[in-house]
GROMACS .gro file of C-alpha atoms in nm:
model
  481
    1MET     CA    1   1.384  -0.067   2.519
    2PRO     CA    2   1.221   0.272   2.584
    3GLU     CA    3   0.975   0.304   2.870
    4PHE     CA    4   0.772   0.575   2.696
    5LEU     CA    5   0.690   0.662   2.335
    6TYR     CA    6   0.533   0.981   2.201
    7ARG     CA    7   0.262   1.043   1.943
    8PHE     CA    8   0.209   1.384   1.779
    9ARG     CA    9  -0.154   1.479   1.731
   10PRO     CA   10  -0.314   1.789   1.578
   11LEU     CA   11  -0.564   1.967   1.800
   12GLU     CA   12  -0.853   1.909   1.564
   13ARG     CA   13  -0.796   1.535   1.584
   14LEU     CA   14  -0.783   1.527   1.962
   15LEU     CA   15  -1.061   1.776   2.030
   16ASP     CA   16  -1.291   1.809   1.729
   17ASP     CA   17  -1.269   1.440   1.629
   18ASN     CA   18  -1.280   1.336   1.996
   19GLU     CA   19  -0.970   1.115   1.987
   20LEU     CA   20  -0.881   1.208   2.344
   21GLU     CA   21  -1.238   1.169   2.469
   22HIS     CA   22  -1.275   0.828   2.308
   23GLN     CA   23  -0.913   0.722   2.379
   24THR     CA   24  -0.856   0.622   2.017
   25ILE     CA   25  -0.547   0.572   1.806
   26PHE     CA   26  -0.601   0.619   1.434
   27PHE     CA   27  -0.422   0.382   1.195
   28ALA     CA   28  -0.346   0.559   0.866
   29ALA     CA   29  -0.302   0.418   0.517
   30PRO     CA   30   0.060   0.431   0.392
   31SER     CA   31  -0.039   0.667   0.109
   32THR     CA   32  -0.144   0.931   0.364
   33LEU     CA   33   0.180   0.928   0.562
   34ASN     CA   34   0.450   1.192   0.526
   35ASP     CA   35   0.711   0.989   0.338
   36PRO     CA   36   0.624   0.969  -0.037
   37LEU     CA   37   0.802   0.630  -0.047
   38GLU     CA   38   0.599   0.492   0.244
   39GLY     CA   39   0.506   0.132   0.173
   40TYR     CA   40   0.749   0.107  -0.118
   41LEU     CA   41   0.840  -0.252  -0.206
   42ASP     CA   42   1.164  -0.318  -0.395
   43ILE     CA   43   1.018  -0.597  -0.603
   44PHE     CA   44   1.198  -0.802  -0.864
   45TRP     CA   45   1.061  -1.063  -1.104
   46GLN     CA   46   1.253  -1.384  -1.175
   47GLY     CA   47   1.091  -1.706  -1.282
   48ASP     CA   48   1.025  -1.964  -1.551
   49SER     CA   49   0.809  -1.924  -1.860
   50ILE     CA   50   0.501  -2.053  -1.674
   51VAL     CA   51   0.480  -1.762  -1.427
   52TRP     CA   52   0.586  -1.510  -1.691
   53ARG     CA   53   0.310  -1.625  -1.926
   54ASN     CA   54   0.059  -1.601  -1.641
   55LEU     CA   55   0.172  -1.247  -1.564
   56PHE     CA   56   0.110  -1.143  -1.924
   57LYS     CA   57  -0.230  -1.318  -1.913
   58ASN     CA   58  -0.318  -1.129  -1.597
   59TYR     CA   59  -0.212  -0.802  -1.761
   60LEU     CA   60  -0.430  -0.871  -2.066
   61LEU     CA   61  -0.728  -0.963  -1.847
   62CYS     CA   62  -0.692  -0.639  -1.644
   63LEU     CA   63  -0.651  -0.427  -1.958
   64ASP     CA   64  -0.961  -0.579  -2.118
   65HIS     CA   65  -1.154  -0.511  -1.796
   66VAL     CA   66  -1.071  -0.139  -1.779
   67HIS     CA   67  -1.129  -0.099  -2.153
   68THR     CA   68  -1.474  -0.255  -2.115
   69LEU     CA   69  -1.551  -0.019  -1.826
   70ALA     CA   70  -1.450   0.279  -2.040
   71MET     CA   71  -1.655   0.165  -2.339
   72ILE     CA   72  -1.967   0.103  -2.133
   73GLY     CA   73  -1.941   0.391  -1.886
   74GLY     CA   74  -1.807   0.660  -2.117
   75ASN     CA   75  -1.774   1.001  -1.952
   76LYS     CA   76  -1.987   0.888  -1.657
   77ILE     CA   77  -1.696   0.702  -1.500
   78HIS     CA   78  -1.342   0.811  -1.421
   79LEU     CA   79  -1.094   0.524  -1.433
   80ASN     CA   80  -0.830   0.499  -1.163
   81SER     CA   81  -0.575   0.246  -1.040
   82ASP     CA   82  -0.835   0.066  -0.826
   83ASP     CA   83  -1.008  -0.042  -1.148
   84ILE     CA   84  -0.705  -0.254  -1.236
   85GLN     CA   85  -0.833  -0.579  -1.086
   86VAL     CA   86  -0.518  -0.788  -1.046
   87PHE     CA   87  -0.719  -1.046  -0.849
   88LEU     CA   88  -0.922  -1.128  -1.161
   89SER     CA   89  -0.876  -1.475  -1.305
   90TYR     CA   90  -1.026  -1.665  -1.595
   91ASP     CA   91  -1.216  -1.898  -1.362
   92ASN     CA   92  -1.404  -1.622  -1.180
   93LEU     CA   93  -1.526  -1.441  -1.493
   94PRO     CA   94  -1.906  -1.401  -1.471
   95THR     CA   95  -2.027  -1.554  -1.798
   96GLN     CA   96  -1.920  -1.818  -2.048
   97GLN     CA   97  -1.936  -1.557  -2.325
   98TYR     CA   98  -1.685  -1.344  -2.134
   99LYS     CA   99  -1.463  -1.650  -2.082
  100ASP     CA  100  -1.473  -1.733  -2.455
  101ARG     CA  101  -1.374  -1.376  -2.541
  102VAL     CA  102  -1.081  -1.378  -2.299
  103SER     CA  103  -0.972  -1.724  -2.410
  104ASN     CA  104  -0.956  -1.601  -2.770
  105LEU     CA  105  -0.761  -1.295  -2.661
  106PHE     CA  106  -0.510  -1.514  -2.478
  107SER     CA  107  -0.469  -1.733  -2.783
  108ILE     CA  108  -0.419  -1.447  -3.027
  109VAL     CA  109  -0.196  -1.218  -2.821
  110LEU     CA  110   0.022  -1.467  -2.637
  111SER     CA  111   0.088  -1.676  -2.946
  112ALA     CA  112   0.209  -1.374  -3.143
  113GLU     CA  113   0.577  -1.436  -3.220
  114PRO     CA  114   0.724  -1.130  -3.043
  115ILE     CA  115   0.524  -1.198  -2.725
  116ALA     CA  116   0.592  -1.570  -2.719
  117LYS     CA  117   0.959  -1.500  -2.780
  118LEU     CA  118   0.977  -1.251  -2.492
  119ILE     CA  119   0.807  -1.492  -2.249
  120ASN     CA  120   1.038  -1.780  -2.341
  121THR     CA  121   1.344  -1.554  -2.326
  122LEU     CA  122   1.259  -1.420  -1.981
  123GLY     CA  123   1.185  -1.771  -1.857
  124SER     CA  124   1.503  -1.928  -1.992
  125LEU     CA  125   1.747  -1.649  -1.906
  126GLY     CA  126   1.652  -1.634  -1.538
  127ARG     CA  127   1.722  -1.261  -1.541
  128VAL     CA  128   1.631  -1.056  -1.235
  129VAL     CA  129   1.383  -0.808  -1.384
  130ARG     CA  130   1.320  -0.485  -1.194
  131ARG     CA  131   1.043  -0.227  -1.223
  132ASP     CA  132   1.183  -0.017  -1.507
  133GLU     CA  133   1.262  -0.321  -1.717
  134LEU     CA  134   0.921  -0.478  -1.658
  135CYS     CA  135   0.745  -0.150  -1.729
  136PHE     CA  136   0.942  -0.120  -2.053
  137TYR     CA  137   0.830  -0.467  -2.164
  138LEU     CA  138   0.470  -0.407  -2.063
  139SER     CA  139   0.459  -0.071  -2.242
  140LEU     CA  140   0.554  -0.249  -2.564
  141TYR     CA  141   0.327  -0.548  -2.497
  142HIS     CA  142   0.049  -0.301  -2.417
  143LYS     CA  143   0.018  -0.200  -2.782
  144GLU     CA  144  -0.024  -0.557  -2.904
  145ALA     CA  145  -0.273  -0.636  -2.628
  146LEU     CA  146  -0.484  -0.326  -2.679
  147SER     CA  147  -0.483  -0.370  -3.058
  148ALA     CA  148  -0.628  -0.719  -3.016
  149ILE     CA  149  -0.891  -0.594  -2.769
  150LEU     CA  150  -0.994  -0.316  -3.008
  151SER     CA  151  -1.025  -0.564  -3.297
  152PHE     CA  152  -1.260  -0.780  -3.090
  153ASP     CA  153  -1.466  -0.479  -2.985
  154GLU     CA  154  -1.508  -0.347  -3.339
  155GLN     CA  155  -1.696  -0.659  -3.445
  156GLY     CA  156  -2.066  -0.578  -3.428
  157ALA     CA  157  -2.007  -0.255  -3.234
  158SER     CA  158  -2.251   0.036  -3.257
  159PRO     CA  159  -2.145   0.345  -3.457
  160GLU     CA  160  -2.087   0.539  -3.133
  161ARG     CA  161  -1.867   0.264  -2.990
  162LYS     CA  162  -1.674   0.230  -3.316
  163LEU     CA  163  -1.597   0.603  -3.300
  164LYS     CA  164  -1.448   0.557  -2.950
  165ILE     CA  165  -1.239   0.266  -3.076
  166GLN     CA  166  -1.112   0.465  -3.372
  167LYS     CA  167  -0.996   0.745  -3.141
  168LEU     CA  168  -0.800   0.493  -2.938
  169ARG     CA  169  -0.647   0.348  -3.256
  170GLN     CA  170  -0.531   0.692  -3.367
  171ALA     CA  171  -0.327   0.728  -3.050
  172LEU     CA  172  -0.188   0.374  -3.068
  173SER     CA  173   0.156   0.331  -3.223
  174THR     CA  174   0.292   0.041  -3.426
  175SER     CA  175   0.348  -0.309  -3.297
  176LEU     CA  176   0.656  -0.471  -3.145
  177LYS     CA  177   0.972  -0.547  -3.334
  178ASP     CA  178   1.155  -0.880  -3.315
  179ASN     CA  179   1.498  -0.721  -3.300
  180PHE     CA  180   1.420  -0.567  -2.959
  181TYR     CA  181   1.394  -0.914  -2.806
  182ASN     CA  182   1.714  -1.021  -2.975
  183ALA     CA  183   1.881  -0.735  -2.791
  184VAL     CA  184   1.742  -0.847  -2.453
  185THR     CA  185   1.967  -1.154  -2.449
  186SER     CA  186   2.280  -0.945  -2.500
  187ILE     CA  187   2.222  -0.717  -2.198
  188SER     CA  188   2.401  -0.828  -1.881
  189ASP     CA  189   2.245  -0.802  -1.535
  190SER     CA  190   2.486  -0.524  -1.441
  191GLU     CA  191   2.383  -0.322  -1.746
  192ALA     CA  192   2.009  -0.387  -1.721
  193ASP     CA  193   1.922  -0.123  -1.460
  194ILE     CA  194   2.068   0.173  -1.647
  195VAL     CA  195   1.967   0.046  -1.992
  196PHE     CA  196   1.603   0.002  -1.897
  197GLN     CA  197   1.587   0.320  -1.693
  198ILE     CA  198   1.678   0.500  -2.014
  199GLY     CA  199   1.442   0.283  -2.217
  200GLU     CA  200   1.151   0.339  -1.979
  201SER     CA  201   1.219   0.713  -1.980
  202MET     CA  202   1.209   0.720  -2.361
  203GLN     CA  203   0.887   0.516  -2.364
  204ASN     CA  204   0.727   0.763  -2.122
  205GLN     CA  205   0.839   1.061  -2.327
  206MET     CA  206   0.714   0.913  -2.655
  207GLY     CA  207   0.385   0.817  -2.491
  208LEU     CA  208   0.347   1.169  -2.357
  209ILE     CA  209   0.409   1.312  -2.704
  210ARG     CA  210   0.150   1.079  -2.861
  211ILE     CA  211  -0.109   1.175  -2.602
  212TYR     CA  212  -0.029   1.544  -2.635
  213ASN     CA  213  -0.076   1.527  -3.011
  214ASN     CA  214  -0.385   1.304  -3.015
  215ILE     CA  215  -0.586   1.356  -2.696
  216PRO     CA  216  -0.709   1.710  -2.617
  217LEU     CA  217  -0.697   1.810  -2.252
  218SER     CA  218  -1.065   1.897  -2.272
  219GLU     CA  219  -1.156   1.529  -2.311
  220ASP     CA  220  -1.204   1.283  -2.027
  221ASP     CA  221  -0.902   1.113  -1.873
  222ASN     CA  222  -1.003   0.757  -1.954
  223ARG     CA  223  -0.815   0.736  -2.284
  224ARG     CA  224  -0.503   0.878  -2.121
  225PHE     CA  225  -0.540   0.625  -1.843
  226ILE     CA  226  -0.568   0.331  -2.085
  227LEU     CA  227  -0.305   0.445  -2.333
  228PHE     CA  228  -0.042   0.600  -2.113
  229ASP     CA  229  -0.083   0.527  -1.742
  230PHE     CA  230  -0.193   0.166  -1.743
  231PRO     CA  231   0.144  -0.022  -1.761
  232ARG     CA  232   0.297   0.172  -1.471
  233LEU     CA  233  -0.016   0.156  -1.256
  234TYR     CA  234  -0.055  -0.215  -1.327
  235ILE     CA  235   0.287  -0.282  -1.173
  236GLU     CA  236   0.188  -0.081  -0.866
  237GLN     CA  237  -0.132  -0.283  -0.833
  238LEU     CA  238   0.063  -0.610  -0.854
  239GLU     CA  239   0.189  -0.528  -0.504
  240ARG     CA  240  -0.161  -0.605  -0.375
  241LEU     CA  241  -0.101  -0.971  -0.463
  242ILE     CA  242   0.197  -0.990  -0.228
  243TYR     CA  243   0.083  -0.854   0.108
  244PRO     CA  244  -0.257  -0.756   0.250
  245PRO     CA  245  -0.329  -0.384   0.301
  246TRP     CA  246  -0.176  -0.246   0.619
  247TYR     CA  247  -0.219   0.067   0.828
  248ALA     CA  248   0.014   0.234   1.073
  249ALA     CA  249   0.006   0.445   1.389
  250CYS     CA  250   0.334   0.634   1.429
  251PHE     CA  251   0.522   0.711   1.751
  252VAL     CA  252   0.868   0.852   1.825
  253GLU     CA  253   1.126   0.811   2.101
  254ASN     CA  254   1.262   1.165   2.114
  255ILE     CA  255   1.057   1.483   2.074
  256GLU     CA  256   1.335   1.735   2.142
  257ASN     CA  257   1.368   1.809   1.771
  258SER     CA  258   1.227   2.125   1.618
  259ALA     CA  259   1.188   1.963   1.275
  260LEU     CA  260   0.960   1.697   1.425
  261TRP     CA  261   0.741   1.963   1.582
  262GLY     CA  262   0.739   2.149   1.251
  263HIS     CA  263   0.644   1.843   1.042
  264TYR     CA  264   0.407   1.660   1.274
  265GLY     CA  265   0.322   1.922   1.535
  266ARG     CA  266   0.153   2.164   1.295
  267GLY     CA  267   0.419   2.430   1.341
  268HIS     CA  268   0.443   2.368   1.719
  269THR     CA  269   0.067   2.429   1.768
  270ALA     CA  270  -0.021   2.061   1.819
  271VAL     CA  271   0.050   1.846   2.123
  272CYS     CA  272   0.228   1.519   2.187
  273LEU     CA  273   0.077   1.227   2.377
  274LYS     CA  274   0.312   1.038   2.606
  275PHE     CA  275   0.238   0.663   2.626
  276ARG     CA  276   0.362   0.400   2.867
  277VAL     CA  277   0.458   0.092   2.669
  278SER     CA  278   0.402  -0.264   2.791
  279PRO     CA  279   0.651  -0.549   2.758
  280GLY     CA  280   0.561  -0.834   2.525
  281HIS     CA  281   0.722  -1.160   2.423
  282LYS     CA  282   1.073  -1.179   2.272
  283GLN     CA  283   1.177  -0.847   2.426
  284SER     CA  284   0.908  -0.656   2.235
  285ILE     CA  285   0.712  -0.358   2.361
  286GLY     CA  286   0.360  -0.256   2.266
  287LEU     CA  287   0.012  -0.146   2.366
  288HIS     CA  288  -0.308  -0.335   2.440
  289LEU     CA  289  -0.579  -0.203   2.206
  290ASP     CA  290  -0.945  -0.279   2.151
  291CYS     CA  291  -0.996  -0.402   1.793
  292ILE     CA  292  -1.201  -0.637   1.573
  293THR     CA  293  -1.114  -0.995   1.672
  294GLY     CA  294  -1.367  -1.183   1.461
  295TYR     CA  295  -1.718  -1.200   1.316
  296SER     CA  296  -2.033  -1.385   1.417
  297SER     CA  297  -2.389  -1.422   1.299
  298LYS     CA  298  -2.713  -1.534   1.460
  299ARG     CA  299  -3.018  -1.689   1.307
  300GLY     CA  300  -3.260  -1.423   1.188
  301GLU     CA  301  -2.993  -1.151   1.170
  302ASP     CA  302  -2.873  -0.998   0.845
  303GLY     CA  303  -2.500  -0.992   0.782
  304MET     CA  304  -2.207  -1.055   1.011
  305LYS     CA  305  -2.160  -0.887   1.347
  306LYS     CA  306  -1.817  -0.761   1.443
  307GLN     CA  307  -1.668  -0.904   1.759
  308ARG     CA  308  -1.426  -0.685   1.951
  309GLY     CA  309  -1.168  -0.751   2.216
  310GLN     CA  310  -0.825  -0.648   2.337
  311ARG     CA  311  -0.513  -0.756   2.155
  312PHE     CA  312  -0.147  -0.680   2.216
  313PHE     CA  313   0.005  -0.475   1.934
  314PRO     CA  314   0.387  -0.486   1.932
  315PHE     CA  315   0.583  -0.183   1.818
  316CYS     CA  316   0.796  -0.217   1.506
  317LYS     CA  317   1.108  -0.004   1.534
  318ILE     CA  318   1.191   0.171   1.210
  319THR     CA  319   1.520   0.074   1.047
  320TYR     CA  320   1.684   0.357   0.856
  321ASP     CA  321   1.877   0.220   0.562
  322SER     CA  322   2.013   0.331   0.226
  323LYS     CA  323   1.801   0.070   0.043
  324TYR     CA  324   1.475  -0.118   0.083
  325PRO     CA  325   1.474  -0.497   0.124
  326GLU     CA  326   1.425  -0.690  -0.200
  327ILE     CA  327   1.112  -0.898  -0.257
  328ASP     CA  328   1.087  -1.185  -0.505
  329PHE     CA  329   0.741  -1.133  -0.658
  330PHE     CA  330   0.677  -1.477  -0.803
  331ARG     CA  331   0.772  -1.645  -0.473
  332SER     CA  332   0.592  -1.398  -0.246
  333ILE     CA  333   0.234  -1.395  -0.379
  334GLY     CA  334   0.062  -1.445  -0.047
  335HIS     CA  335  -0.263  -1.254  -0.080
  336LEU     CA  336  -0.433  -1.541  -0.265
  337SER     CA  337  -0.550  -1.880  -0.146
  338PHE     CA  338  -0.314  -2.171  -0.216
  339LYS     CA  339  -0.572  -2.313  -0.456
  340ASP     CA  340  -0.611  -1.990  -0.657
  341LEU     CA  341  -0.238  -1.927  -0.653
  342GLN     CA  342  -0.158  -2.273  -0.782
  343LYS     CA  343  -0.412  -2.253  -1.063
  344THR     CA  344  -0.377  -1.886  -1.166
  345TRP     CA  345  -0.002  -1.828  -1.130
  346TYR     CA  346   0.186  -2.155  -1.075
  347SER     CA  347   0.054  -2.378  -1.353
  348ASP     CA  348  -0.015  -2.356  -1.726
  349GLU     CA  349  -0.290  -2.485  -1.954
  350SER     CA  350  -0.124  -2.825  -1.990
  351GLY     CA  351  -0.089  -2.874  -1.614
  352ARG     CA  352   0.285  -2.808  -1.584
  353VAL     CA  353   0.383  -2.656  -1.248
  354SER     CA  354   0.624  -2.366  -1.203
  355THR     CA  355   0.943  -2.414  -1.004
  356CYS     CA  356   0.851  -2.089  -0.822
  357SER     CA  357   0.596  -2.285  -0.616
  358ALA     CA  358   0.853  -2.531  -0.478
  359ALA     CA  359   0.905  -2.369  -0.135
  360MET     CA  360   0.531  -2.325  -0.079
  361MET     CA  361   0.440  -2.676  -0.185
  362THR     CA  362   0.722  -2.841   0.012
  363ASN     CA  363   0.634  -2.691   0.350
  364LYS     CA  364   0.336  -2.456   0.364
  365ASP     CA  365   0.377  -2.376   0.733
  366GLU     CA  366   0.741  -2.276   0.695
  367TRP     CA  367   0.660  -2.075   0.382
  368ARG     CA  368   0.378  -1.896   0.565
  369LYS     CA  369   0.606  -1.814   0.862
  370ASN     CA  370   0.875  -1.672   0.632
  371TYR     CA  371   0.609  -1.478   0.443
  372TRP     CA  372   0.485  -1.297   0.756
  373ASP     CA  373   0.839  -1.246   0.885
  374ASN     CA  374   0.926  -1.072   0.558
  375PHE     CA  375   0.604  -0.870   0.573
  376TYR     CA  376   0.690  -0.723   0.913
  377LYS     CA  377   1.050  -0.666   0.803
  378SER     CA  378   0.949  -0.473   0.491
  379ILE     CA  379   0.717  -0.223   0.664
  380PRO     CA  380   0.952  -0.066   0.921
  381VAL     CA  381   1.216   0.049   0.670
  382LYS     CA  382   1.275   0.409   0.570
  383LEU     CA  383   1.564   0.584   0.401
  384LYS     CA  384   1.839   0.736   0.617
  385GLU     CA  385   1.713   1.091   0.559
  386TRP     CA  386   1.432   1.015   0.809
  387GLU     CA  387   1.663   0.891   1.083
  388TYR     CA  388   1.606   1.195   1.304
  389GLU     CA  389   1.250   1.073   1.370
  390THR     CA  390   1.351   0.774   1.590
  391GLU     CA  391   1.017   0.627   1.488
  392HIS     CA  392   0.831   0.321   1.614
  393ARG     CA  393   0.497   0.216   1.472
  394LEU     CA  394   0.202  -0.009   1.542
  395ILE     CA  395   0.076  -0.208   1.243
  396LEU     CA  396  -0.285  -0.304   1.174
  397THR     CA  397  -0.363  -0.559   0.905
  398SER     CA  398  -0.605  -0.845   0.845
  399VAL     CA  399  -0.651  -1.118   0.588
  400LEU     CA  400  -1.010  -1.175   0.704
  401SER     CA  401  -1.165  -0.828   0.716
  402ASP     CA  402  -1.175  -0.514   0.506
  403LEU     CA  403  -1.024  -0.227   0.703
  404THR     CA  404  -1.106   0.053   0.458
  405ASP     CA  405  -1.376   0.179   0.696
  406ILE     CA  406  -1.211   0.446   0.911
  407GLU     CA  407  -1.413   0.340   1.216
  408ASP     CA  408  -1.246  -0.001   1.204
  409ARG     CA  409  -0.908   0.172   1.223
  410MET     CA  410  -0.986   0.377   1.534
  411LEU     CA  411  -0.856   0.148   1.807
  412ARG     CA  412  -0.917   0.225   2.174
  413TYR     CA  413  -0.632   0.228   2.425
  414ASN     CA  414  -0.642   0.194   2.803
  415PHE     CA  415  -0.639   0.531   2.975
  416SER     CA  416  -0.379   0.403   3.222
  417ASP     CA  417  -0.133   0.375   2.929
  418LEU     CA  418  -0.154   0.750   2.865
  419ALA     CA  419   0.115   0.900   3.087
  420GLY     CA  420   0.102   1.266   2.984
  421ILE     CA  421   0.049   1.542   2.732
  422VAL     CA  422   0.323   1.770   2.598
  423PHE     CA  423   0.205   2.113   2.483
  424GLY     CA  424   0.375   2.265   2.180
  425ILE     CA  425   0.542   2.604   2.192
  426LYS     CA  426   0.245   2.761   2.013
  427THR     CA  427  -0.041   2.547   2.147
  428PRO     CA  428  -0.329   2.795   2.208
  429LEU     CA  429  -0.429   2.856   2.569
  430GLU     CA  430  -0.793   2.770   2.503
  431SER     CA  431  -0.691   2.430   2.364
  432LYS     CA  432  -0.470   2.361   2.665
  433LEU     CA  433  -0.761   2.429   2.897
  434ARG     CA  434  -0.996   2.201   2.701
  435LEU     CA  435  -0.740   1.920   2.708
  436MET     CA  436  -0.685   1.964   3.082
  437LYS     CA  437  -1.060   1.945   3.151
  438ILE     CA  438  -1.093   1.618   2.958
  439ILE     CA  439  -0.793   1.465   3.135
  440GLU     CA  440  -0.918   1.572   3.478
  441ARG     CA  441  -1.253   1.404   3.417
  442LYS     CA  442  -1.094   1.088   3.279
  443CYS     CA  443  -0.859   1.060   3.575
  444ASP     CA  444  -1.163   1.068   3.806
  445GLU     CA  445  -1.356   0.817   3.595
  446ASN     CA  446  -1.065   0.572   3.578
  447LYS     CA  447  -0.934   0.636   3.930
  448CYS     CA  448  -0.596   0.688   3.767
  449TYR     CA  449  -0.399   1.001   3.862
  450ASP     CA  450  -0.051   0.907   3.744
  451PHE     CA  451  -0.059   1.171   3.473
  452SER     CA  452   0.165   1.469   3.390
  453PHE     CA  453   0.154   1.778   3.170
  454TYR     CA  454   0.463   1.915   2.995
  455GLN     CA  455   0.557   2.224   2.798
  456ALA     CA  456   0.792   2.230   2.499
  457ALA     CA  457   1.022   2.532   2.494
  458TYR     CA  458   1.328   2.655   2.307
  459SER     CA  459   1.649   2.655   2.511
  460HIS     CA  460   1.895   2.936   2.436
  461ALA     CA  461   2.162   2.740   2.622
  462THR     CA  462   2.142   2.421   2.416
  463GLY     CA  463   1.983   2.555   2.098
  464LYS     CA  464   1.729   2.271   2.113
  465ILE     CA  465   1.369   2.207   2.205
  466GLU     CA  466   1.341   2.105   2.570
  467ILE     CA  467   1.046   1.944   2.746
  468HIS     CA  468   0.968   2.091   3.090
  469PRO     CA  469   0.732   1.918   3.336
  470LEU     CA  470   0.449   2.140   3.459
  471ASN     CA  471   0.473   2.016   3.817
  472ALA     CA  472   0.215   2.260   3.950
  473LEU     CA  473  -0.054   2.097   3.733
  474LYS     CA  474  -0.092   1.785   3.945
  475LEU     CA  475  -0.410   1.580   3.935
  476SER     CA  476  -0.530   1.418   4.256
  477PRO     CA  477  -0.841   1.233   4.377
  478PRO     CA  478  -1.133   1.452   4.482
  479ASN     CA  479  -1.143   1.540   4.854
  480ASP     CA  480  -1.416   1.326   5.016
  481THR     CA  481  -1.419   1.520   5.339
   0.00000   0.00000   0.00000
């Protein structure tokens, strides 16, 4: 286990945003990290007709929701993936009228012969369905679902609303064909990946052509979102049902790599913080950080008050592999309560229970342990191309609190855990001096002088970046005499 780990930080973060002054570590959302595949989950879908039918119900409910938003909001709103509310369920719809509408939609769309045939086929075959295959099915199902929604909306609609519906109809192609589903049963598992990659590509191309021919670029993006983007974005949003949102703070073992300084050191102008790591249980290492530990309320006070305290955060060492670990969607839906999961995903209208719930219902504690083990195994995986980073990361997540507020993701570390600062080759002199002043004051405040400065430099002898200690810059207690 390493004794020290390093964290690259831009000067504006340390100085202008006061990260050094406040001793904070920022936990970033996966979408903001450098790797475009950060947070990627290699999900597959395999289950009986009960869970498949519930997936198609969830899709229809989400599609009806975004369509309603578009019809009501018009050009005043701009639909995005966050509007696909995969946590919606029939039971939590706001009005009985809304429930009756959705119930009728379920009855009409899911009883249509092509849809019913697809659901039964997927449930009986037990095929492992991957993203491209699922997206291909949903792109075809999408047309049937949206046609039914438009038919409902046209009844009693105002002239303005009918015009919007007609524009959507013009861009909507014909319905599903039975012979497609006959072909599904003849495709082997080994052939499925390539067949549906091609199929999904053709669907995307045809959809792009329809949109190009029917939706001018000058118009708002909502129709394009509903007609073209929705099936793919829906699958991405399904990931939210598996694991709670997580955020990461990234560290590395070795900083003698010019590419690292180029990528994360702002072209060698930034600096690198050197942290002492603490031992934890089961041979882990980590840092003690101040974070939200709970919520409380008092009589007469509005809302909940955040409680803070120190918690040990273990480092997850990144595994560099050629593939991501596989995740069984229907058996990994953990971001719902057991009650909601059982009713919304694991049972049908007649009360039959899906076999996918067996492990959870047999031993909830064991299922929950395996669930969190798999969660922490899925995060620290990157493709081999990133192996030069030697990365470790701290993970912040919570099933109780919303961590979208940036302030809740700025966690304070103990100054004694900061062992040094490494200046980049091009770190400006003025910035070095500002950093040194802050450190000098903090050493005095914390009575902690075990701190070192370093300088990164190119070595002509080795052809690498070397880190040289600046031994003359020693900090010591003030002279009391």
